[in-house]
């Protein structure tokens, strides 16, 4: 009798079981990308002089947008989980591949956008934050760019952070595999607590925006840079626990843990800030400067991230089932597959929409008519204009994200021989017959 073909069933195979893709991590990355685009466009202000980080909303709507940003943290949790095995290949090979994959797409972006910056600086000098200078160009090369170069590059802060952890990932894995594994989180939490206390008590001042900082603000700048990297180190490190299967210990209690952490978030927001006579009142995340900017992330944000993680773990099965639906799955996979390009380019798509509308003389319709009718309608209209551009730009540049650049660039012969030797050793090891009992 002829064999009957059966349609393969999609099974959610957790990463820690070693059987393939962890679908929940794919969903994490996809949904995080939607939130990144939605939140950034949702709060970017539009004026005749250009766009900026001044929130388009205030009050409850701004609080809800700020609350939503914690779910973006799931992208870093997923990245940590996916790098759990980053120490399995020679570090030199790993580092080369990671740097090429991250930096080449970024430098293509920087070359194009810097050229646009020079044009805008000449044509619309009032739209650029100060004169264009070589120092500002250098901040792009490193990349240590500011967010006041005319176009809205502020969201690219993530590239600096992710670049650091991509470089450190194999060492973080070794730390996770050591006896110090469980001491890392309380030590990092203690350090974050010290940072938060120093700022709340006024002992360590910080600039209201990095773009407004000057050479004399090296102390505050150092404060915010260290704080941000320490925070994301902790979130990234938590991904190792997921990949290792530690969440299994909490199965059946995810909802209770998630709600408990949500209550802790409220306590950190409504309780602790009231103990200090600081210049800024508490908002959804507490400790935020006027205008709702959420940097640097705080302990309240961390508890919100954990709350979101456990609530999603509680709803894991329906989320995974939903993600495999015919109309949903291609979108989720496209978002996850092109996440780097989407993060790099999405605000430029928004800027293209803005400048097109402005040059065509239709800015007043969005700025006055729609915003006067409803700020939410105005934001949705800008999003509707931007999404097609995002899809077009991402499809154009995303191939850069997946190119194996090592094949096309000439490496020193000594490196090449070592890489080939390591590959042969790995192949020989995998070819050895398994031991039998």
XYZ file of C-alpha atoms in Angstrom:
437
model
C 0.000 0.000 0.000
C 1.359 3.408 -0.931
C 2.470 5.623 1.870
C 0.074 8.440 2.705
C 1.521 11.921 2.941
C 0.735 13.738 6.133
C 0.836 17.481 6.538
C 3.651 18.401 8.953
C 2.357 19.844 12.184
C 3.911 22.926 13.708
C 5.235 22.158 17.159
C 6.565 24.718 19.586
C 10.011 23.339 20.371
C 11.720 25.300 23.154
C 15.327 26.200 22.503
C 16.493 24.443 25.646
C 15.221 21.120 24.292
C 17.664 21.424 21.405
C 15.198 20.331 18.732
C 14.953 23.459 16.657
C 13.339 26.865 16.650
C 11.733 28.245 19.758
C 8.618 29.772 18.254
C 7.996 31.991 21.253
C 11.348 33.727 20.727
C 10.366 34.388 17.114
C 7.115 35.922 18.337
C 9.062 37.974 20.929
C 11.222 39.482 18.224
C 8.337 40.084 15.806
C 6.036 41.774 18.311
C 8.938 43.829 19.686
C 9.554 45.234 16.220
C 5.901 46.270 15.877
C 6.108 48.029 19.242
C 9.363 49.782 18.337
C 7.801 51.260 15.200
C 4.482 52.079 16.849
C 5.930 53.723 19.947
C 8.571 55.755 18.095
C 6.096 57.103 15.557
C 3.459 57.459 18.254
C 5.405 59.950 20.321
C 7.517 61.788 17.707
C 6.361 65.377 17.442
C 5.898 67.071 14.056
C 6.511 70.807 13.630
C 7.294 73.107 10.682
C 10.962 72.987 11.764
C 11.174 69.195 11.617
C 10.474 66.188 13.783
C 11.777 65.684 17.284
C 11.564 63.637 20.439
C 9.068 65.991 22.081
C 6.068 63.722 22.767
C 3.105 64.084 20.465
C 0.927 63.015 23.400
C 0.709 63.951 27.051
C -1.028 62.619 30.113
C -2.646 59.163 30.102
C -1.961 58.398 26.412
C 1.729 59.175 26.894
C 1.782 57.026 30.023
C 0.271 54.107 28.112
C 2.832 54.500 25.301
C 5.621 54.593 27.873
C 4.203 51.495 29.540
C 4.130 49.687 26.200
C 7.869 50.236 25.721
C 8.730 47.580 28.327
C 7.565 44.905 25.929
C 10.389 45.965 23.611
C 12.684 44.553 26.304
C 11.567 41.087 25.210
C 13.764 41.576 22.133
C 16.843 41.655 24.387
C 15.606 38.654 26.386
C 15.199 36.740 23.124
C 18.640 37.859 21.911
C 20.240 36.595 25.115
C 18.494 33.240 24.743
C 19.596 32.900 21.123
C 23.228 33.625 22.090
C 23.310 30.958 24.787
C 25.602 28.833 22.604
C 27.813 31.661 21.319
C 30.878 30.115 22.984
C 30.681 26.994 20.820
C 32.859 28.436 18.020
C 36.306 30.089 18.169
C 35.907 33.611 19.520
C 37.871 35.168 16.662
C 35.511 33.643 14.104
C 32.459 34.546 16.178
C 33.579 38.153 16.684
C 34.430 38.685 13.037
C 31.078 37.360 11.849
C 29.059 39.321 14.425
C 30.830 42.610 13.766
C 30.426 42.266 10.026
C 26.763 41.350 10.329
C 26.015 44.325 12.583
C 28.306 47.036 11.262
C 28.157 46.668 7.481
C 24.357 47.233 7.312
C 24.823 50.136 9.722
C 27.625 51.782 7.709
C 25.549 51.552 4.534
C 22.800 53.310 6.461
C 25.200 55.931 7.858
C 26.678 56.721 4.433
C 23.254 57.333 2.909
C 21.816 59.265 5.848
C 24.913 61.414 6.392
C 24.699 62.463 2.740
C 21.070 63.438 3.327
C 22.139 65.305 6.472
C 24.572 67.478 4.529
C 21.864 68.318 1.991
C 19.308 69.182 4.677
C 21.837 71.256 6.566
C 22.428 73.352 3.429
C 18.805 73.519 2.259
C 17.007 73.746 5.622
C 19.540 74.955 8.227
C 16.786 75.674 10.739
C 15.859 71.975 10.829
C 19.276 70.817 12.065
C 20.365 70.945 15.694
C 23.361 73.256 15.322
C 25.857 73.343 12.478
C 26.925 70.112 10.852
C 30.495 69.326 11.910
C 33.256 66.740 11.614
C 32.813 65.895 15.316
C 29.207 64.922 14.704
C 30.242 62.820 11.711
C 32.762 60.976 13.906
C 29.984 60.082 16.335
C 28.344 58.245 13.449
C 31.468 56.305 12.546
C 32.003 54.880 16.040
C 28.820 54.684 16.250
C 28.185 57.177 19.064
C 25.812 59.490 17.233
C 23.605 62.055 18.871
C 19.903 62.405 18.233
C 19.962 66.064 17.158
C 21.409 65.914 13.648
C 18.171 66.901 11.952
C 16.845 63.445 11.156
C 15.557 61.291 14.005
C 18.355 58.795 14.646
C 17.706 58.591 18.387
C 16.285 55.043 18.240
C 19.688 53.787 17.074
C 20.877 53.779 20.687
C 20.067 50.058 20.568
C 22.905 49.403 18.109
C 25.535 50.573 20.573
C 24.044 48.406 23.323
C 23.567 45.332 21.163
C 27.061 45.686 19.701
C 28.547 45.614 23.208
C 26.635 42.478 24.183
C 27.317 40.748 20.874
C 31.031 41.189 21.636
C 30.675 40.102 25.270
C 28.176 37.253 24.736
C 30.677 34.322 24.831
C 32.187 35.696 28.067
C 28.728 36.199 29.537
C 27.961 32.574 28.680
C 31.112 31.456 30.503
C 30.035 33.535 33.488
C 26.600 31.915 33.340
C 28.203 28.464 33.282
C 30.410 29.268 36.282
C 29.649 28.960 39.991
C 28.917 32.691 40.072
C 25.855 32.207 37.842
C 23.211 33.137 40.395
C 25.193 35.972 41.989
C 25.261 38.042 38.801
C 21.629 39.146 38.954
C 21.557 40.353 42.604
C 24.905 42.122 42.125
C 23.636 43.894 38.996
C 20.364 44.797 40.715
C 22.340 46.301 43.579
C 24.382 48.381 41.147
C 21.231 49.636 39.409
C 19.746 50.498 42.784
C 22.817 52.582 43.652
C 22.556 54.430 40.341
C 18.869 55.172 40.858
C 19.466 56.386 44.406
C 22.325 58.667 43.346
C 20.114 60.369 40.802
C 16.971 60.563 42.953
C 18.930 62.004 45.864
C 20.551 64.585 43.588
C 24.071 63.331 44.343
C 24.761 62.676 40.644
C 23.187 64.952 38.051
C 22.477 63.828 34.494
C 21.660 65.767 31.300
C 18.029 65.973 30.256
C 19.015 64.742 26.782
C 22.243 63.351 25.401
C 21.905 65.721 22.422
C 21.891 68.725 24.770
C 25.005 67.578 26.637
C 28.280 69.466 26.245
C 31.928 68.567 26.744
C 31.600 69.716 30.366
C 28.879 67.133 31.010
C 31.207 64.132 30.905
C 30.069 63.038 34.380
C 26.339 62.927 33.578
C 27.025 61.382 30.172
C 29.127 58.660 31.790
C 26.314 58.086 34.279
C 23.650 57.514 31.663
C 25.855 55.365 29.388
C 26.918 53.045 32.222
C 23.400 52.855 33.621
C 21.858 51.937 30.262
C 24.444 49.233 29.558
C 24.190 47.758 33.059
C 20.420 47.545 32.728
C 20.459 45.836 29.346
C 23.233 43.499 30.517
C 20.799 42.231 33.124
C 17.922 41.797 30.662
C 20.222 40.083 28.152
C 21.582 37.781 30.873
C 18.051 36.750 31.854
C 17.683 35.287 28.369
C 20.267 32.628 29.301
C 17.962 31.374 32.039
C 15.157 30.980 29.532
C 17.418 29.128 27.088
C 18.636 26.862 29.890
C 15.075 25.890 30.777
C 14.856 27.526 34.185
C 11.363 28.790 33.431
C 10.167 25.182 33.678
C 10.488 25.493 37.431
C 7.695 28.067 37.427
C 5.265 26.288 35.117
C 1.709 26.611 36.367
C 2.564 29.780 38.287
C 3.385 32.155 35.451
C 0.245 34.265 35.847
C 0.692 34.710 39.599
C 4.346 35.697 39.145
C 3.479 38.093 36.323
C 0.755 39.822 38.339
C 3.041 39.994 41.371
C 5.755 41.703 39.322
C 3.168 44.070 37.854
C 2.188 45.040 41.406
C 5.876 45.580 42.216
C 6.128 47.885 39.198
C 3.283 49.972 40.579
C 4.964 50.120 44.000
C 8.236 51.304 42.485
C 6.386 53.927 40.457
C 3.882 55.235 42.976
C 5.719 54.518 46.206
C 9.475 55.086 46.045
C 9.478 58.349 44.021
C 7.161 59.947 46.598
C 9.868 59.474 49.242
C 12.116 61.955 47.463
C 11.583 65.642 46.821
C 12.877 65.464 43.292
C 12.085 67.943 40.507
C 10.072 65.400 38.531
C 6.819 63.794 39.576
C 6.367 60.043 39.222
C 4.917 58.752 35.977
C 4.184 55.240 34.800
C 7.817 54.186 35.181
C 8.865 56.676 37.817
C 12.102 58.656 37.828
C 11.350 60.086 34.380
C 12.339 63.584 33.359
C 9.723 65.987 32.091
C 8.310 64.929 28.739
C 8.086 61.202 29.385
C 11.476 60.036 28.110
C 12.171 56.596 29.556
C 15.985 56.660 29.612
C 17.811 55.424 31.476
C 15.748 52.313 32.237
C 14.948 51.913 35.921
C 14.172 49.128 38.377
C 10.496 49.842 37.748
C 11.061 49.143 34.042
C 12.856 45.903 34.897
C 9.954 44.659 37.008
C 7.617 45.613 34.146
C 9.784 43.611 31.717
C 9.651 40.550 33.962
C 5.896 40.954 34.408
C 5.441 41.016 30.614
C 7.699 37.954 30.223
C 5.812 35.813 32.725
C 2.391 36.860 31.436
C 3.487 35.838 27.919
C 4.833 32.537 29.271
C 1.444 31.971 30.899
C -0.248 32.534 27.519
C 2.448 30.640 25.595
C 0.247 27.996 23.949
C -2.429 30.316 22.520
C 0.249 32.803 21.418
C 2.217 30.106 19.570
C -0.966 28.690 18.018
C -1.976 32.175 16.870
C 1.502 32.781 15.424
C 1.167 29.809 13.069
C -2.040 31.074 11.449
C -1.699 31.455 7.694
C -2.003 35.252 7.671
C -0.025 35.842 10.850
C 2.961 33.536 10.436
C 4.518 35.238 7.358
C 4.276 38.647 9.069
C 5.833 37.421 12.336
C 8.633 35.665 10.468
C 9.282 38.681 8.211
C 9.555 40.962 11.243
C 11.904 38.603 13.069
C 14.030 37.825 9.998
C 14.517 41.498 9.115
C 14.681 42.871 12.658
C 18.107 44.521 12.362
C 17.225 46.346 9.140
C 13.850 47.362 10.557
C 15.447 48.803 13.681
C 18.015 50.737 11.653
C 15.720 52.170 8.982
C 12.192 52.570 10.357
C 12.564 56.174 11.567
C 14.147 57.189 8.267
C 10.996 55.920 6.539
C 9.030 58.190 8.854
C 11.315 61.115 8.012
C 10.835 60.481 4.270
C 7.069 60.589 4.781
C 7.400 63.821 6.781
C 9.651 65.623 4.263
C 7.511 64.489 1.329
C 4.359 65.857 2.951
C 6.162 69.063 3.911
C 7.625 69.703 0.425
C 4.204 69.068 -1.133
C 2.706 71.670 1.170
C 0.414 69.324 3.059
C 2.001 69.553 6.501
C -0.695 71.885 7.806
C -3.335 69.232 7.136
C -1.590 66.812 9.467
C -0.289 69.318 11.976
C -3.353 71.505 12.367
C -6.432 69.831 10.883
C -5.937 66.217 11.963
C -4.152 67.014 15.191
C -6.797 69.595 16.034
C -9.477 66.988 15.404
C -7.670 64.213 17.284
C -3.953 63.636 17.998
C -4.567 59.899 17.781
C -6.040 60.226 14.262
C -3.022 62.323 13.234
C -0.590 59.686 14.542
C -2.472 56.869 12.802
C -2.393 58.853 9.533
C 1.401 59.289 9.770
C 1.757 55.576 10.549
C -0.375 54.669 7.509
C 1.920 56.770 5.295
C 5.070 55.316 6.831
C 4.350 51.567 6.827
C 4.514 51.094 3.017
C 7.828 52.975 2.991
C 9.134 50.775 5.807
C 8.259 47.612 3.887
C 9.900 48.962 0.731
C 13.089 50.111 2.467
C 13.457 46.951 4.564
C 13.035 44.708 1.512
C 15.686 46.810 -0.252
C 18.330 46.698 2.489
C 17.580 43.513 4.442
C 19.720 41.294 2.142
C 22.736 43.054 3.700
C 21.667 41.568 7.016
C 22.032 37.995 5.796
C 25.154 38.140 3.615
C 28.115 36.045 4.759
C 30.588 38.893 4.418
C 33.529 36.713 5.414
C 33.330 35.006 2.039
C 33.767 38.244 0.124
C 36.411 39.981 2.209
C 40.084 38.986 2.164
C 41.324 37.935 5.583
C 44.961 37.423 6.602
C 46.154 33.992 5.513
C 47.024 33.002 9.090
C 43.419 33.670 10.161
C 42.125 31.758 7.172
C 44.279 28.707 7.958
C 43.176 28.716 11.594
C 39.524 28.985 10.569
C 39.874 26.111 8.113
C 41.683 24.036 10.736
C 38.967 24.670 13.290
C 36.279 23.749 10.745
C 38.071 20.474 9.893
C 38.422 19.632 13.583
C 34.715 20.241 14.140
C 33.837 18.087 11.122
C 36.083 15.266 12.325
C 34.578 15.420 15.806
C 31.002 15.280 14.476
C 31.921 12.340 12.216
C 33.088 10.138 15.105
C 30.687 7.232 15.774
C 28.660 7.521 18.956
C 29.786 5.355 21.849
C 27.644 2.344 22.580
C 26.959 1.011 26.000
